């Protein structure tokens, strides 16, 4: 009986040397020639953030030529991995070797069977074999051929036998120079004897006709610098100048509007194709953050394409979700989940009072047209926070203010001066009109509140008056300063203000965000076609707080609907700013109770704000 070992998925014998920016890889104690093919992927485990690079060619001297210059750092005789691509071709080559072990009879028949009964079982009345199909019956030593495509219509058999011949002399063949001919000239090859049993092949080959799809791409006779090139016609080889330059393009950030589930292999999920994201990078980005986002999508698309090729095989499933809709998210079963922003999932924030709610009890008079500077002393503040919102209240006659600001007091200036001022908005607007005794809560604004520092609130009263606490409080706790003038609400350092000690105006309450809660969220259950035994995932996250994958956030997977979970090992594959493309390693779920209800679960720990923007889940 012939045994065939399982085909390997990678080659890592010996060591490799490659220099940054170079395309040549040199082996040490490695036999790449014959084992490695073009399009295989070269990877250094010592540089995990550098993506695998496609091999362009395996050279006769045993070196490799990469398709792109090595994007990592220099590596000398380092451990490496070459991941095989194109398993169908390798399987074909292996099958060919097996047949050669059985005997070189492949040219005589299309298929080999043990007995004549096996030959007859190859076809049925509903599925006959084609005309000319040949079958070698090993038991009888006969070759049968179909006379036509009709069922059971066979020619008489021929005996397969003959004397064994001896081996002939081997001829060594080498390749000589290649001469390029003009389009239309006939191709030729000259056989040149270079020894008693050696020949050299010199080729003469015509180049393709320009513009026909078989030759070089050609463009116009002249062009304007910076203009975009477009294809002219359908040949794929003729270019023309567009009327736009790259700077004329609008930003293009391609994201799927709904999750997409795909069975088996094929294309990357809708809107996430690597070529689409690459096109978006060419568009003019309004800010570095947008460019980082776009590049992260390209990294995600490339990683997904790699997983499709290496992990799924012909019988896998894949699910992609960008959370623009929450159809496939178990929101009801989540803990501390904020879904207020389309396109991402994030933890809710912890909120605390820095100044507890005050009961304002007095309506002052005559402040219309005045700018007010309100000091709130550190002595009444209780909690630090990274973001702030305030509650304000108008008087019995109402209130209109144009601009409200917050800042830390400048201890080197007047008692009403601030180091700088940050605007406070209400539904995104700086101005505000309140009805009689009405209170309203501001938006959350980014401001680092330090409970050890005095605060200055600055606002301009356009009409009516504010509500305030009656005078007589401690001047170190609250102090109101005012000046009838043009609007100086946004002026950090001003002069000529009159003090009213022991008074708190307008501000009823100060709240701060003290950090993020720990969130847990899982997907809805996806139905697998068969019981999965392994899973893998990719996630795209934004670490708003400094965080570590596998320490501050985790990903689990389940095949029994979420009753049993298995933790997945996370590794960062791409980093740009605070954006991360993180890969969850192939995870064995065969020990879980059998089931086809596939789920993922994302968790944050240590009160870190980590946003989940995209998730790809694979199972097989």
Coordinates of C-alpha atoms in Angstrom, one line a residue:
X1 CA 0.0 0.0 0.0
X2 CA 1.3 3.5 -0.9
X3 CA 1.3 6.1 1.9
X4 CA 1.4 9.8 1.1
X5 CA 2.3 12.2 3.9
X6 CA 0.3 15.3 4.6
X7 CA 1.5 18.2 2.5
X8 CA 3.4 20.9 4.6
X9 CA 2.0 24.4 4.6
X10 CA 5.3 26.2 5.1
X11 CA 9.1 25.9 4.7
X12 CA 11.5 27.1 7.4
X13 CA 14.7 25.1 7.1
X14 CA 18.0 26.9 7.7
X15 CA 18.2 30.7 8.0
X16 CA 17.7 33.7 5.7
X17 CA 19.4 37.1 5.2
X18 CA 17.6 40.1 3.8
X19 CA 18.4 43.9 4.0
X20 CA 15.9 46.7 4.4
X21 CA 14.9 48.1 1.0
X22 CA 16.4 45.2 -0.9
X23 CA 14.5 42.4 -2.9
X24 CA 17.2 39.7 -2.7
X25 CA 16.9 37.0 0.1
X26 CA 20.0 34.8 0.6
X27 CA 19.7 31.3 2.2
X28 CA 21.9 29.6 4.8
X29 CA 21.5 25.8 4.9
X30 CA 18.2 26.0 3.0
X31 CA 17.2 24.3 -0.3
X32 CA 14.7 26.8 -1.8
X33 CA 15.2 25.7 -5.4
X34 CA 12.5 23.1 -6.1
X35 CA 10.7 23.6 -2.8
X36 CA 9.6 27.2 -3.1
X37 CA 7.5 28.7 -5.9
X38 CA 6.8 32.2 -7.1
X39 CA 3.8 33.8 -5.3
X40 CA 4.7 32.0 -2.0
X41 CA 4.9 34.4 1.0
X42 CA 8.2 35.3 2.8
X43 CA 7.9 36.3 6.6
X44 CA 10.2 36.9 9.5
X45 CA 8.8 35.9 12.9
X46 CA 11.3 38.3 14.5
X47 CA 9.5 41.2 12.8
X48 CA 5.8 40.4 13.4
X49 CA 4.5 43.8 12.4
X50 CA 5.9 43.5 8.9
X51 CA 3.4 41.7 6.7
X52 CA 4.4 38.7 4.5
X53 CA 5.9 39.7 1.2
X54 CA 5.1 37.8 -2.0
X55 CA 8.1 36.0 -3.7
X56 CA 8.5 37.0 -7.3
X57 CA 11.1 34.4 -8.4
X58 CA 13.3 31.6 -7.1
X59 CA 16.7 32.1 -8.8
X60 CA 19.1 29.5 -10.2
X61 CA 21.7 30.5 -7.6
X62 CA 19.3 29.5 -4.8
X63 CA 18.4 33.0 -3.8
X64 CA 14.9 34.6 -3.8
X65 CA 13.7 37.8 -5.4
X66 CA 10.9 39.5 -3.5
X67 CA 8.1 41.3 -5.4
X68 CA 8.6 44.4 -3.2
X69 CA 11.6 45.8 -1.4
X70 CA 11.8 44.4 2.2
X71 CA 9.8 46.9 4.4
X72 CA 11.4 45.7 7.6
X73 CA 14.8 46.1 9.1
X74 CA 18.0 44.2 8.2
X75 CA 18.0 40.6 9.3
X76 CA 21.1 38.4 9.0
X77 CA 20.8 34.6 9.1
X78 CA 17.5 34.9 10.9
X79 CA 14.7 32.4 11.4
X80 CA 12.1 32.7 8.7
X81 CA 8.9 31.2 7.3
X82 CA 7.9 30.8 3.7
X83 CA 4.2 30.1 3.5
X84 CA 3.0 28.1 0.6
X85 CA 0.4 29.5 -1.7
X86 CA -1.4 27.7 -4.5
X87 CA -2.0 24.3 -2.8
X88 CA -3.9 23.0 -5.9
X89 CA -0.8 23.2 -8.0
X90 CA 1.3 21.4 -5.3
X91 CA -1.4 18.7 -5.0
X92 CA -1.2 18.2 -8.7
X93 CA 2.6 17.9 -8.6
X94 CA 2.3 15.4 -5.7
X95 CA -0.3 13.3 -7.5
X96 CA 2.0 13.3 -10.5
X97 CA 4.9 11.9 -8.4
X98 CA 2.6 9.2 -7.0
X99 CA 1.6 8.1 -10.5
X100 CA 5.2 7.9 -11.4
X101 CA 5.8 5.6 -8.5
X102 CA 3.1 3.3 -9.8
X103 CA 4.6 3.3 -13.3
X104 CA 4.8 5.8 -16.2
X105 CA 1.4 4.8 -17.7
X106 CA -0.3 8.1 -17.3
X107 CA -0.1 8.8 -21.1
X108 CA -2.1 5.6 -21.9
X109 CA -5.2 6.1 -19.9
X110 CA -7.3 8.8 -18.2
X111 CA -8.0 6.8 -15.1
X112 CA -6.8 3.5 -13.5
X113 CA -9.2 1.0 -11.7
X114 CA -8.6 -2.3 -10.0
X115 CA -11.3 -4.5 -11.6
X116 CA -13.6 -4.5 -14.6
X117 CA -16.5 -4.0 -12.3
X118 CA -14.9 -0.7 -11.1
X119 CA -14.7 0.4 -14.8
X120 CA -18.4 -0.2 -15.4
X121 CA -19.2 1.7 -12.2
X122 CA -17.5 4.9 -13.5
X123 CA -20.6 5.9 -15.5
X124 CA -24.4 5.6 -15.3
X125 CA -27.2 6.1 -17.7
X126 CA -27.8 9.6 -16.4
X127 CA -24.1 10.5 -16.3
X128 CA -22.2 8.7 -19.1
X129 CA -18.5 9.2 -19.7
X130 CA -17.3 11.3 -22.7
X131 CA -16.2 9.8 -26.0
X132 CA -12.5 8.8 -26.1
X133 CA -12.3 8.5 -22.3
X134 CA -9.7 5.7 -21.5
X135 CA -9.7 3.4 -18.5
X136 CA -6.9 1.0 -17.6
X137 CA -8.1 -2.1 -15.7
X138 CA -5.1 -3.2 -13.6
X139 CA -6.4 -6.7 -12.9
X140 CA -6.8 -7.6 -16.6
X141 CA -4.0 -5.4 -18.1
X142 CA -6.6 -4.0 -20.6
X143 CA -7.2 -0.5 -21.8
X144 CA -10.9 0.4 -22.6
X145 CA -11.9 3.5 -24.5
X146 CA -15.4 5.0 -25.0
X147 CA -16.6 4.8 -28.6
X148 CA -19.1 7.6 -28.0
X149 CA -20.7 9.6 -25.1
X150 CA -23.6 7.1 -25.0
X151 CA -23.9 4.9 -21.9
X152 CA -22.0 1.6 -22.0
X153 CA -20.7 2.2 -25.5
X154 CA -17.1 0.9 -25.3
X155 CA -14.5 0.0 -28.0
X156 CA -12.9 -3.5 -27.8
X157 CA -10.1 -3.4 -25.2
X158 CA -6.4 -3.3 -26.0
X159 CA -3.8 -5.2 -24.1
X160 CA -1.3 -3.0 -22.1
X161 CA 2.0 -4.8 -22.2
X162 CA 5.4 -4.8 -23.8
X163 CA 9.1 -5.3 -23.0
X164 CA 10.8 -2.8 -20.7
X165 CA 13.3 -0.6 -22.5
X166 CA 16.6 0.6 -21.1
X167 CA 17.3 4.2 -20.2
X168 CA 18.6 6.5 -22.9
X169 CA 21.3 9.1 -22.6
X170 CA 20.5 12.2 -20.6
X171 CA 20.9 15.6 -22.3
X172 CA 21.7 18.6 -20.2
X173 CA 19.7 21.6 -21.3
X174 CA 20.5 25.2 -20.5
X175 CA 18.9 28.5 -21.6
X176 CA 20.8 31.1 -23.6
X177 CA 20.0 34.7 -24.4
X178 CA 16.5 35.9 -25.4
X179 CA 16.3 38.2 -28.4
X180 CA 13.3 40.6 -28.6
X181 CA 11.8 40.9 -32.2
X182 CA 9.5 43.5 -33.6
X183 CA 5.7 42.8 -33.5
X184 CA 4.6 40.3 -36.1
X185 CA 7.9 38.5 -36.6
X186 CA 7.8 34.7 -36.1
X187 CA 9.1 33.3 -32.8
X188 CA 12.0 30.8 -33.0
X189 CA 14.3 28.8 -30.8
X190 CA 17.8 27.8 -31.8
X191 CA 19.3 24.6 -30.4
X192 CA 23.0 25.1 -29.9
X193 CA 25.3 22.1 -29.0
X194 CA 27.6 23.1 -26.2
X195 CA 29.0 19.6 -25.4
X196 CA 28.7 15.9 -26.1
X197 CA 25.4 15.6 -24.2
X198 CA 24.5 19.3 -23.6
X199 CA 22.5 21.8 -25.6
X200 CA 21.6 25.5 -25.1
X201 CA 18.3 27.0 -26.2
X202 CA 18.5 30.5 -27.6
X203 CA 15.0 32.1 -28.0
X204 CA 13.9 34.9 -30.4
X205 CA 10.5 36.2 -29.3
X206 CA 8.4 39.1 -30.8
X207 CA 7.1 41.8 -28.5
X208 CA 3.4 42.5 -28.4
X209 CA 1.8 45.1 -30.7
X210 CA 1.4 48.4 -28.8
X211 CA -2.2 49.0 -27.6
X212 CA -3.5 45.5 -28.4
X213 CA -3.4 44.1 -24.9
X214 CA -0.3 42.0 -25.7
X215 CA 2.4 44.7 -25.7
X216 CA 3.5 47.6 -23.4
X217 CA 1.0 50.1 -22.0
X218 CA 1.3 53.4 -24.0
X219 CA 0.1 56.9 -23.1
X220 CA -0.4 60.2 -24.9
X221 CA 2.4 62.1 -26.6
X222 CA 2.3 64.7 -23.7
X223 CA 0.5 65.3 -20.5
X224 CA 0.0 67.8 -17.6
X225 CA 2.1 67.0 -14.5
X226 CA 0.0 65.6 -11.7
X227 CA -3.0 64.6 -13.8
X228 CA -4.7 61.2 -13.4
X229 CA -4.3 58.6 -16.1
X230 CA -7.4 56.7 -17.4
X231 CA -7.7 53.7 -19.6
X232 CA -8.7 54.5 -23.2
X233 CA -10.9 51.8 -24.8
X234 CA -11.1 48.2 -23.6
X235 CA -7.6 46.8 -24.5
X236 CA -6.2 47.6 -21.1
X237 CA -3.0 48.9 -22.7
X238 CA -3.8 52.4 -23.8
X239 CA -3.9 55.4 -21.4
X240 CA -5.3 58.9 -21.7
X241 CA -5.1 61.9 -19.5
X242 CA -7.9 62.8 -17.2
X243 CA -9.0 66.3 -16.4
X244 CA -8.5 65.9 -12.7
X245 CA -5.5 65.6 -10.4
X246 CA -5.3 63.7 -7.2
X247 CA -5.9 66.8 -5.1
X248 CA -9.3 67.3 -6.9
X249 CA -10.6 64.0 -5.4
X250 CA -12.8 63.9 -2.4
X251 CA -11.9 61.6 0.5
X252 CA -13.1 58.1 0.0
X253 CA -13.5 55.9 3.1
X254 CA -15.2 52.7 2.0
X255 CA -17.1 50.9 4.7
X256 CA -19.8 48.3 4.5
X257 CA -23.2 49.7 5.6
X258 CA -24.4 46.3 6.8
X259 CA -22.6 43.1 8.0
X260 CA -21.9 40.5 5.3
X261 CA -21.8 36.7 5.7
X262 CA -19.9 34.6 3.1
X263 CA -19.6 30.9 2.8
X264 CA -16.3 29.5 1.5
X265 CA -13.7 31.6 -0.3
X266 CA -14.2 34.2 -2.9
X267 CA -13.9 38.0 -2.5
X268 CA -13.3 40.1 0.5
X269 CA -16.5 41.5 2.1
X270 CA -18.4 44.2 0.3
X271 CA -16.7 47.6 0.4
X272 CA -13.5 46.3 2.0
X273 CA -11.6 45.0 -1.1
X274 CA -8.0 45.9 -0.9
X275 CA -8.0 47.6 -4.2
X276 CA -10.9 49.8 -3.1
X277 CA -9.1 50.9 0.0
X278 CA -5.9 51.5 -1.9
X279 CA -7.9 53.8 -4.2
X280 CA -9.1 55.7 -1.2
X281 CA -5.6 56.3 -0.1
X282 CA -4.9 58.1 -3.3
X283 CA -7.7 60.5 -2.5
X284 CA -6.8 63.7 -0.7
X285 CA -7.3 63.2 3.1
X286 CA -8.4 66.2 5.1
X287 CA -6.5 65.2 8.1
X288 CA -3.8 62.7 9.2
X289 CA -6.5 60.8 11.3
X290 CA -8.5 60.1 8.1
X291 CA -5.4 58.9 6.4
X292 CA -4.6 56.6 9.3
X293 CA -8.1 55.3 9.2
X294 CA -7.9 54.6 5.5
X295 CA -4.5 52.8 5.8
X296 CA -5.9 50.7 8.6
X297 CA -8.7 49.5 6.3
X298 CA -6.1 48.5 3.7
X299 CA -4.2 46.6 6.4
X300 CA -7.4 44.9 7.5
X301 CA -8.3 44.0 3.9
X302 CA -4.9 42.5 3.2
X303 CA -5.0 40.5 6.4
X304 CA -8.5 39.2 5.5
X305 CA -7.3 38.2 2.0
X306 CA -4.4 36.3 3.6
X307 CA -6.7 34.5 6.0
X308 CA -9.1 33.5 3.2
X309 CA -6.1 32.0 1.3
X310 CA -4.4 30.3 4.2
X311 CA -7.2 29.5 6.7
X312 CA -10.6 28.9 5.1
X313 CA -9.7 26.5 2.3
X314 CA -12.6 25.3 0.2
X315 CA -15.0 24.5 3.1
X316 CA -14.9 27.5 5.4
X317 CA -17.2 30.3 6.5
X318 CA -16.6 34.0 7.2
X319 CA -18.5 36.8 8.7
X320 CA -17.6 40.5 8.6
X321 CA -19.3 43.3 10.6
X322 CA -18.5 47.1 10.7
X323 CA -21.3 47.9 13.1
X324 CA -23.0 50.5 11.0
X325 CA -26.1 48.5 11.9
X326 CA -26.5 46.4 15.0
X327 CA -28.4 43.5 13.4
X328 CA -25.8 40.9 14.3
X329 CA -24.9 42.3 17.8
X330 CA -26.6 41.0 21.0
X331 CA -27.1 44.5 22.4
X332 CA -29.7 43.4 24.9
X333 CA -27.2 40.9 26.5
X334 CA -24.3 43.4 26.6
X335 CA -22.8 45.0 29.7
X336 CA -21.7 48.6 29.8
X337 CA -22.0 49.0 26.0
X338 CA -22.2 52.4 24.2
X339 CA -23.8 52.1 20.8
X340 CA -24.4 55.8 20.3
X341 CA -21.8 56.2 17.5
X342 CA -22.6 54.3 14.2
X343 CA -19.7 52.2 13.0
X344 CA -18.2 51.2 16.4
X345 CA -18.8 49.6 19.7
X346 CA -17.2 51.0 22.9
X347 CA -17.5 50.9 26.7
X348 CA -19.8 53.3 28.5
X349 CA -18.1 55.9 30.7
X350 CA -18.1 56.3 34.4
X351 CA -19.6 59.6 35.5
X352 CA -19.1 61.4 38.8
X353 CA -19.9 64.8 40.3
X354 CA -17.0 67.2 40.8
X355 CA -19.5 69.8 42.0
X356 CA -22.7 68.3 43.3
X357 CA -26.0 69.8 42.2
X358 CA -26.6 73.2 43.8
X359 CA -30.0 74.9 44.5
X360 CA -29.7 78.3 42.9
X361 CA -32.1 80.6 44.8
X362 CA -31.7 84.2 43.7
X363 CA -32.4 86.2 40.5
X364 CA -30.0 89.1 40.1
X365 CA -30.9 92.1 38.0
X366 CA -29.2 94.3 35.4
X367 CA -26.6 91.9 33.9
X368 CA -27.9 92.1 30.3
X369 CA -24.9 93.2 28.2
X370 CA -22.3 92.2 30.8
X371 CA -19.5 89.6 30.6
X372 CA -19.4 87.5 33.8
X373 CA -16.4 85.6 35.1
X374 CA -17.3 83.0 37.7
X375 CA -14.7 81.5 40.0
X376 CA -15.4 78.0 41.4
X377 CA -12.7 77.2 44.0
X378 CA -10.7 74.0 44.2
X379 CA -12.0 73.7 47.8
X380 CA -15.5 72.7 46.5
X381 CA -14.3 70.3 43.7
X382 CA -14.2 66.7 44.6
X383 CA -13.2 64.6 41.5
X384 CA -10.8 64.7 38.5
X385 CA -11.9 63.9 35.0
X386 CA -10.9 63.9 31.4
X387 CA -14.2 65.2 30.1
X388 CA -16.7 67.7 31.6
X389 CA -20.3 68.8 31.3
X390 CA -22.2 71.4 33.3
X391 CA -25.8 72.1 34.2
X392 CA -26.8 75.8 33.9
X393 CA -30.0 77.7 35.0
X394 CA -31.7 80.9 33.9
X395 CA -33.7 83.4 36.0
X396 CA -37.5 83.7 36.4
X397 CA -37.3 86.0 33.3
X398 CA -35.3 83.6 31.3
X399 CA -31.7 84.0 30.0
X400 CA -29.8 84.4 26.7
X401 CA -26.0 83.9 26.7
X402 CA -23.6 84.1 23.7
X403 CA -20.7 81.9 24.6
X404 CA -19.8 79.9 27.7
X405 CA -16.2 78.9 28.4
X406 CA -14.2 77.0 31.1
X407 CA -10.5 77.2 32.1
X408 CA -8.1 76.9 35.0
X409 CA -7.5 80.1 36.9
X410 CA -4.2 82.0 36.1
X411 CA -2.8 82.4 39.6
X412 CA -0.3 84.9 38.3
X413 CA -3.1 87.2 37.0
X414 CA -6.3 88.8 38.3
X415 CA -8.6 86.6 40.2
X416 CA -10.9 86.3 37.2
X417 CA -8.1 85.5 34.7
X418 CA -7.7 82.0 33.1
X419 CA -4.7 80.3 31.6
X420 CA -6.8 79.4 28.6
X421 CA -10.5 79.0 27.8
X422 CA -12.3 76.0 26.3
X423 CA -15.8 76.5 24.8
X424 CA -18.7 74.7 26.3
X425 CA -21.5 73.8 23.8
X426 CA -25.1 72.8 24.0
X427 CA -26.2 70.4 21.2
X428 CA -23.1 71.6 19.4
X429 CA -23.9 75.3 19.6
X430 CA -22.1 77.9 21.9
X431 CA -25.0 80.3 22.3
X432 CA -28.0 79.4 24.5
X433 CA -31.5 80.7 25.3
X434 CA -33.3 79.5 28.5
X435 CA -36.9 79.9 29.5
X436 CA -38.1 81.0 32.9
X437 CA -36.1 79.1 35.6
X438 CA -35.1 76.5 32.9
X439 CA -32.1 74.3 33.4
X440 CA -30.2 72.6 30.7
X441 CA -27.2 70.2 30.5
X442 CA -24.3 70.9 28.2
X443 CA -22.5 68.5 25.8
X444 CA -19.5 66.5 27.0
X445 CA -16.4 68.5 26.2
X446 CA -12.8 67.5 26.4
X447 CA -11.2 69.3 29.4
X448 CA -8.9 67.8 32.0
X449 CA -10.5 68.9 35.3
X450 CA -8.0 68.9 38.2
X451 CA -9.7 69.2 41.5
X452 CA -6.7 70.9 43.0
X453 CA -7.0 73.9 40.7
X454 CA -9.6 76.8 40.7
X455 CA -11.9 77.0 37.7
X456 CA -13.0 80.1 35.8
X457 CA -16.4 80.0 33.9
X458 CA -16.7 82.9 31.4
X459 CA -20.0 83.9 29.7
X460 CA -21.6 86.9 28.1
X461 CA -25.3 87.8 29.0
X462 CA -27.2 88.9 25.9
X463 CA -30.6 89.2 27.5
X464 CA -32.3 88.8 30.9
X465 CA -30.4 87.3 33.9
X466 CA -29.0 84.1 35.3
X467 CA -29.9 82.2 38.4
X468 CA -27.4 82.3 41.3
X469 CA -26.7 81.3 44.9
X470 CA -27.3 84.2 47.3
X471 CA -24.2 86.1 48.4
X472 CA -22.6 85.4 51.8
X473 CA -20.7 82.2 50.8
X474 CA -17.0 81.7 51.2
X475 CA -15.1 83.9 48.8
X476 CA -12.5 81.2 48.3
X477 CA -15.3 78.8 47.2
X478 CA -17.2 81.1 44.9
X479 CA -16.6 84.5 43.5
X480 CA -18.4 86.3 40.7
X481 CA -16.8 89.1 38.6
X482 CA -18.7 91.1 36.0
X483 CA -18.2 94.0 33.6
X484 CA -20.7 95.7 31.3
X485 CA -18.8 95.7 28.0
X486 CA -18.5 94.1 24.6
X487 CA -18.5 90.3 24.6
X488 CA -15.3 89.2 26.4
X489 CA -16.4 85.7 27.2
X490 CA -13.6 84.2 25.1
X491 CA -10.9 86.5 26.5
X492 CA -8.8 84.6 29.0
X493 CA -7.1 87.7 30.5
X494 CA -9.2 90.9 30.8
X495 CA -9.3 93.9 33.1
X496 CA -11.8 96.2 34.9
X497 CA -14.1 93.5 36.5
X498 CA -16.1 94.1 39.7
X499 CA -16.2 91.4 42.3
X500 CA -19.2 90.0 44.2
X501 CA -17.6 87.7 46.7
X502 CA -19.3 84.5 47.9
X503 CA -21.7 84.1 44.9
X504 CA -22.1 81.3 42.4
X505 CA -23.8 82.3 39.2
X506 CA -25.4 80.2 36.4
X507 CA -23.5 76.9 37.1
X508 CA -25.6 74.4 39.1
X509 CA -23.6 71.2 38.7
X510 CA -20.2 70.0 37.2
X511 CA -19.9 66.4 36.1
X512 CA -16.8 64.6 34.9
X513 CA -16.0 61.3 33.2
X514 CA -13.6 59.5 35.4
X515 CA -12.9 56.6 33.0
X516 CA -14.4 53.8 31.0
X517 CA -16.5 50.9 32.4
X518 CA -15.5 47.4 31.5
X519 CA -17.7 46.3 28.6
X520 CA -18.8 42.8 27.4
X521 CA -20.5 42.4 24.1
X522 CA -21.1 39.4 21.9
X523 CA -22.6 38.7 18.5
X524 CA -25.8 37.1 17.5
X525 CA -25.4 33.4 16.7
X526 CA -24.4 32.5 13.2
X527 CA -25.4 29.1 11.8
X528 CA -22.5 27.1 10.5
X529 CA -23.1 24.5 7.7
X530 CA -21.2 21.9 9.7
X531 CA -19.9 21.7 13.2
X532 CA -16.7 23.9 13.4
X533 CA -13.5 22.6 14.8
X534 CA -11.4 25.7 14.6
X535 CA -12.0 29.5 14.4
X536 CA -9.9 32.6 13.7
X537 CA -10.7 36.3 13.7
X538 CA -9.4 39.8 12.8
X539 CA -10.4 43.0 14.7
X540 CA -9.9 46.6 14.0
X541 CA -9.8 48.7 17.2
X542 CA -9.0 52.2 18.3
X543 CA -7.2 52.4 21.6
X544 CA -8.5 55.7 23.0
X545 CA -6.7 54.8 26.2
X546 CA -3.3 53.1 26.1
X547 CA -4.1 49.4 26.0
X548 CA -2.5 46.0 25.4
X549 CA -4.3 43.3 23.4
X550 CA -4.8 40.2 25.6
X551 CA -4.4 42.3 28.8
X552 CA -6.9 45.2 28.5
X553 CA -9.2 43.6 25.8
X554 CA -10.0 40.1 24.8
X555 CA -11.8 38.1 22.1
X556 CA -13.5 34.7 22.8
X557 CA -15.3 32.3 20.4
X558 CA -18.0 29.7 20.8
X559 CA -19.7 27.1 18.7
X560 CA -22.5 26.2 21.0
X561 CA -24.3 29.6 21.0
X562 CA -22.3 31.1 23.8
X563 CA -22.7 28.5 26.6
X564 CA -19.0 27.6 26.3
X565 CA -16.3 30.1 25.3
X566 CA -12.6 29.7 24.3
X567 CA -10.2 32.6 24.6
X568 CA -8.3 33.5 21.4
X569 CA -4.7 34.6 21.4
X570 CA -4.4 38.2 20.1
X571 CA -1.4 39.6 18.2
X572 CA -1.1 43.2 16.7
X573 CA -0.5 43.0 13.0
X574 CA -0.7 46.7 12.1
X575 CA -0.4 49.9 14.2
X576 CA -1.0 53.5 13.1
X577 CA -1.5 56.2 15.8
X578 CA -4.0 54.6 18.2
X579 CA -5.5 52.3 15.5
X580 CA -4.7 48.6 15.6
X581 CA -5.4 45.7 13.3
X582 CA -5.3 42.7 15.6
X583 CA -5.3 39.0 14.6
X584 CA -6.8 36.3 16.8
X585 CA -4.8 33.1 16.2
X586 CA -6.4 29.9 14.9
X587 CA -8.3 28.5 17.9
X588 CA -9.2 24.9 18.5
X589 CA -12.9 24.6 19.5
X590 CA -13.2 20.8 19.1
X591 CA -13.4 20.3 22.9
X592 CA -16.5 22.5 23.2
X593 CA -19.9 20.8 23.2
X594 CA -20.8 20.1 19.6
X595 CA -22.9 22.8 17.9
X596 CA -23.3 25.0 14.9
X597 CA -24.3 28.3 16.6
X598 CA -21.2 30.4 16.1
X599 CA -20.6 33.5 18.2
X600 CA -17.8 36.0 19.1
X601 CA -17.4 37.9 22.4
X602 CA -15.4 41.1 22.9
X603 CA -14.4 42.2 26.5
X604 CA -12.5 45.2 27.9
X605 CA -10.8 45.2 31.3
X606 CA -8.9 47.6 33.5
X607 CA -11.3 50.4 32.7
X608 CA -9.7 51.0 29.3
X609 CA -11.6 52.8 26.5
X610 CA -11.0 50.5 23.5
X611 CA -13.4 51.0 20.5
X612 CA -14.2 48.0 18.3
X613 CA -14.6 49.2 14.7
X614 CA -14.6 46.0 12.6
X615 CA -14.6 42.3 13.2
X616 CA -14.0 39.4 10.8
X617 CA -14.8 35.9 12.1
X618 CA -13.7 32.7 10.3
X619 CA -14.7 29.1 11.1
X620 CA -14.0 25.7 9.5

